[in-house]
C-alpha positions as a printed Julia matrix, in Angstrom:
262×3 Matrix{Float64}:
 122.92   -27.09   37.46
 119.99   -25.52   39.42
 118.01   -28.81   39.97
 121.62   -30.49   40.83
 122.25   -27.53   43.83
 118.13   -27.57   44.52
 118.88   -31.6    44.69
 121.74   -31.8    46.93
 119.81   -29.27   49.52
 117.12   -30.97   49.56
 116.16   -31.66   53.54
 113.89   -32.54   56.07
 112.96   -28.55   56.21
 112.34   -28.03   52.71
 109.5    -31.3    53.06
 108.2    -29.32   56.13
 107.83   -26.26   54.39
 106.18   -28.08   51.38
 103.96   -30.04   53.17
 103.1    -27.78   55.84
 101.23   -23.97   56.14
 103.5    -21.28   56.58
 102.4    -19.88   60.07
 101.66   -23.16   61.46
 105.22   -24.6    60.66
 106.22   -21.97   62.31
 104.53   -22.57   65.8
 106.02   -26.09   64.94
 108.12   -25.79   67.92
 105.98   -24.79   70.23
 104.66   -26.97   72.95
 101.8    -27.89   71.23
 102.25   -31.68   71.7
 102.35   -31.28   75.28
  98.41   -29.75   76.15
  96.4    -31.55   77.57
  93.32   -31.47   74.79
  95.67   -32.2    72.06
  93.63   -33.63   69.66
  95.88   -35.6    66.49
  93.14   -35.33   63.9
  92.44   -31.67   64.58
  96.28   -30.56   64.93
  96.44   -32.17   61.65
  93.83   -30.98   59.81
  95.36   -27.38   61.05
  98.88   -27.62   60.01
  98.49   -29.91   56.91
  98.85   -27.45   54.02
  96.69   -29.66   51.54
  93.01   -30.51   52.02
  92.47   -33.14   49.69
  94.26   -35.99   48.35
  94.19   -34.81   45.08
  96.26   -31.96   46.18
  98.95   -33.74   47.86
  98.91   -36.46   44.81
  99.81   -33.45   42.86
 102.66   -32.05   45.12
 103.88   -35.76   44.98
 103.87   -36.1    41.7
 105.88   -32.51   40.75
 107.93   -33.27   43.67
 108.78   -37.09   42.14
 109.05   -35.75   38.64
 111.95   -33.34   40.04
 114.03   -35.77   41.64
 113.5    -37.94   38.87
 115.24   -35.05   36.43
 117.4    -34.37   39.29
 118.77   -38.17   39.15
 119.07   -38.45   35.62
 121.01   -34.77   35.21
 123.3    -35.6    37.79
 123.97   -39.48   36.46
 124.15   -37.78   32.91
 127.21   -35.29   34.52
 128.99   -37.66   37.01
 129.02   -40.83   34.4
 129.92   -39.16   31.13
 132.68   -41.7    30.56
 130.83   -44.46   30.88
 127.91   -43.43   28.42
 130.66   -42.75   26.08
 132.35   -45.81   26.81
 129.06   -48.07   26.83
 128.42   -46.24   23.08
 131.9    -46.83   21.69
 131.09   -50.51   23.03
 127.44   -50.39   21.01
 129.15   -49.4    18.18
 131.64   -51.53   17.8
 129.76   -54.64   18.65
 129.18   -55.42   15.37
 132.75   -54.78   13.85
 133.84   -57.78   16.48
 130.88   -59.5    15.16
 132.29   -59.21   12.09
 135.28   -59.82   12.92
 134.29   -63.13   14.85
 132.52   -64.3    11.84
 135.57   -64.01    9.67
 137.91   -65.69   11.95
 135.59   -68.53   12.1
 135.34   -68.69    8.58
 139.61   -68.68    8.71
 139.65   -71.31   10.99
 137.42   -73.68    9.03
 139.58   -72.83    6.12
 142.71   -73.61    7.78
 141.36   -77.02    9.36
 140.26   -78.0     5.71
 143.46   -77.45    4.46
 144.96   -79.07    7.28
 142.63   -81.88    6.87
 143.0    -81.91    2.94
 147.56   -82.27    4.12
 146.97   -84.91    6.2
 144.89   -87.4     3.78
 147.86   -86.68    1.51
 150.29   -87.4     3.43
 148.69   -90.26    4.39
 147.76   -91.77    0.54
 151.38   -90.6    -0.14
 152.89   -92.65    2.91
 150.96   -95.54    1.57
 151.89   -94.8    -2.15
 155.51   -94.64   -0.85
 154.98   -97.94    1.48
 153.62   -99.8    -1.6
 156.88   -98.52   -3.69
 159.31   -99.45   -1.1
 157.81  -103.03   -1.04
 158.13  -103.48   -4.87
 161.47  -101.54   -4.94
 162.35  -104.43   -1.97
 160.79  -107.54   -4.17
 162.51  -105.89   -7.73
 165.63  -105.96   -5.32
 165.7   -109.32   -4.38
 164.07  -110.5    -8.09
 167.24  -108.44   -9.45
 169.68  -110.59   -6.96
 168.84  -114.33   -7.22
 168.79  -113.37  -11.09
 172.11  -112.15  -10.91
 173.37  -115.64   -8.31
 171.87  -117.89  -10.87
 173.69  -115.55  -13.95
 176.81  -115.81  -11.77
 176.36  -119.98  -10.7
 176.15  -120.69  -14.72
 178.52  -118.44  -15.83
 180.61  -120.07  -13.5
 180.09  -123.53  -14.61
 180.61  -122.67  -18.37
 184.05  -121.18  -17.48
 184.86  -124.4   -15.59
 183.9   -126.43  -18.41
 186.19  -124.18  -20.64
 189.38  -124.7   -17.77
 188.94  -128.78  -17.87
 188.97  -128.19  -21.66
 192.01  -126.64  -21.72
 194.3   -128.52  -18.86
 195.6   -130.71  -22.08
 197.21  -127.86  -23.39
 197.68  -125.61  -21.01
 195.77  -122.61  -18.36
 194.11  -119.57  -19.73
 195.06  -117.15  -16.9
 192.14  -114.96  -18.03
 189.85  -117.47  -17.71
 190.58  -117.86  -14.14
 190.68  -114.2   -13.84
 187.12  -113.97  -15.22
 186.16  -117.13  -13.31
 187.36  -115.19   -9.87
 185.24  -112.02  -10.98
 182.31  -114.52  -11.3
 182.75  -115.57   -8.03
 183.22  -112.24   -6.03
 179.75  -111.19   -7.86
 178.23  -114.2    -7.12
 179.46  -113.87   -3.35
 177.95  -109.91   -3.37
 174.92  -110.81   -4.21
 174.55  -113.69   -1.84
 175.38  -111.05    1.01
 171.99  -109.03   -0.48
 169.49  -111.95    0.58
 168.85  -114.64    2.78
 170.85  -117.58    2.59
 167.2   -119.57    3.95
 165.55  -118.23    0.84
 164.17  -121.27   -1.17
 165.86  -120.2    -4.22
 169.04  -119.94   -2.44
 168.17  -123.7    -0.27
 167.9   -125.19   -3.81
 170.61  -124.03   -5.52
 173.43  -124.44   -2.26
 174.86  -127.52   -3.69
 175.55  -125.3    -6.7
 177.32  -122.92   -5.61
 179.48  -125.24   -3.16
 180.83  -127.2    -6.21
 181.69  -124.33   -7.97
 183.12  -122.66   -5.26
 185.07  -125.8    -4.77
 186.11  -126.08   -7.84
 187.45  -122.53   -8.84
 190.0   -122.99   -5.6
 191.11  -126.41   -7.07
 191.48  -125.03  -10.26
 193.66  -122.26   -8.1
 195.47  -124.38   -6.44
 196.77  -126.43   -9.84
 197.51  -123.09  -11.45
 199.72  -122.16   -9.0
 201.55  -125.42   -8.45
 201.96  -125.67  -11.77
 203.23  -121.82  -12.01
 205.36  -122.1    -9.26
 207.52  -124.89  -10.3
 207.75  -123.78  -13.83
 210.61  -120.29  -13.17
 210.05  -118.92  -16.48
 206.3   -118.43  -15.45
 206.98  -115.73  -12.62
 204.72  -113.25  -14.11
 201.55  -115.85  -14.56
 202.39  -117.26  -10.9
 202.48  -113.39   -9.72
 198.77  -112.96  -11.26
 197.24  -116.48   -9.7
 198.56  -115.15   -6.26
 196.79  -111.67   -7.02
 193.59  -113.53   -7.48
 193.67  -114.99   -4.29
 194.13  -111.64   -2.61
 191.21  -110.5    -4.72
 189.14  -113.28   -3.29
 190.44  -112.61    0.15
 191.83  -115.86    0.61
 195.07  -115.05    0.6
 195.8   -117.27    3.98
 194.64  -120.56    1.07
 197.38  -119.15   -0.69
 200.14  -119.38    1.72
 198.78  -123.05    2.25
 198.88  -124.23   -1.14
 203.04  -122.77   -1.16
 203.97  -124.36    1.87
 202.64  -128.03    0.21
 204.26  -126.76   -2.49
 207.56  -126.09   -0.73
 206.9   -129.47    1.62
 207.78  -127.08    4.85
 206.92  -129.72    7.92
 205.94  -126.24    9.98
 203.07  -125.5     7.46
């Protein structure tokens, strides 16, 4: 704390007295300047307290080498909390280096992973694209099987019906005839009536279509004049409804009936 004090009273007399002889500094004052055979080099040589340059390089020297302590105590005192901040700094540098290093390492992890997600997703997306187009094609495979099961079934039943008109109508034969048909009408809804398979086989399914409502309409002629065949004329009129073509129906009993108004 000494060199601090002898720091901050450090003035422009303490340089005169170190620089200067004792009884000359103090006839300082004096009018010296003023005479008339004032001579600079001899008033100098006089009052200069060193005589060589060696000695004032010394003095310089001592003197520099005290302020330069001075300086450094009083930094040392005044900025405690910075040292001590600039060496918690220092010593932590290389825990964030450390730290750094492992987050890098983290984030290249998590951007392989990512990475590794994404190509899934995407072979899975085209695993699942390639599915849903065979899943489509078994589809529509599975449905123009089924209209061409439907088309001949239909056709052997018909052949069975003309068989029997001699005689008389197997009811369940129409009934499973009708069935046929409402099948054979679902799956026609599942594709595209363009479809070539469809296109060649349209002439088909008109004919049969035709005749399984001709083969209607006789059944129910034939039940509705006969009374004691209520219960068979009941069950043709149910298939109609089941081929919701009930408004056919109502046609065929108004011939039937000969109403002008139908």
């Amino acid at each position: 704390m000494s060199s601090q004090k002898e720091f901050e009273n450090f003035d422009k007399e303490n340089i005169l007295k170190d620089f200067l002889s004792f009884d000359l500094y103090e006839k300082l004052n004096d009018e010296v300047f003023l005479e008339e055979n004032f001579d600079v080099d001899e008033f100098l040589k006089k009052v200069y307290k060193f005589h060589t340059l060696e000695d004032l390089q010394i003095k310089l020297k001592k003197l520099s080498k005290t302020i330069e302590n001075d300086i450094v105590t009083f930094v040392r005192e005044k900025y405690d909390d910075f040292f001590k901040l600039a060496d918690s700094i220092l010593e932590n540098e290389s825990k964030i280096i450390d730290l750094s290093i492992y987050l890098t390492k983290f984030k290249n992890e998590v951007k392989k992973i990512h990475d590794t997600i994404q190509l899934n997703i995407l072979r899975i997306d085209q695993e699942l694209q390639k599915k849903n187009e065979i899943y489509v094609k078994k589809e529509l495979s599975m449905n123009l099987l089924n209209i061409n099961m439907m088309i001949e079934d239909m056709e052997c039943l018909l052949s069975l019906i003309i068989k029997e008109y001699e005689n008389d109508i197997d009811i369940s034969v129409l009934q499973e005839l009708s069935r046929s048909y409402i099948f054979l009408k679902y799956h026609l809804s599942l594709v595209s009536l363009q479809h070539p398979f469809i296109e060649e086989r349209k002439e088909k399914i008109q004919v049969v279509q035709n005749e399984l409502f001709n083969h209607l309409a006789l059944a129910l002629h034939k039940y509705k004049k006969d009374t004691p065949n209520d219960e068979k004329l009941l069950i043709i009129l149910q298939i109609y409804r089941d081929l919701d073509a009930s408004v056919e129906a109502c046609r065929q009993l108004c011939k039937i009936k000969s109403i002008p108004s139908c």
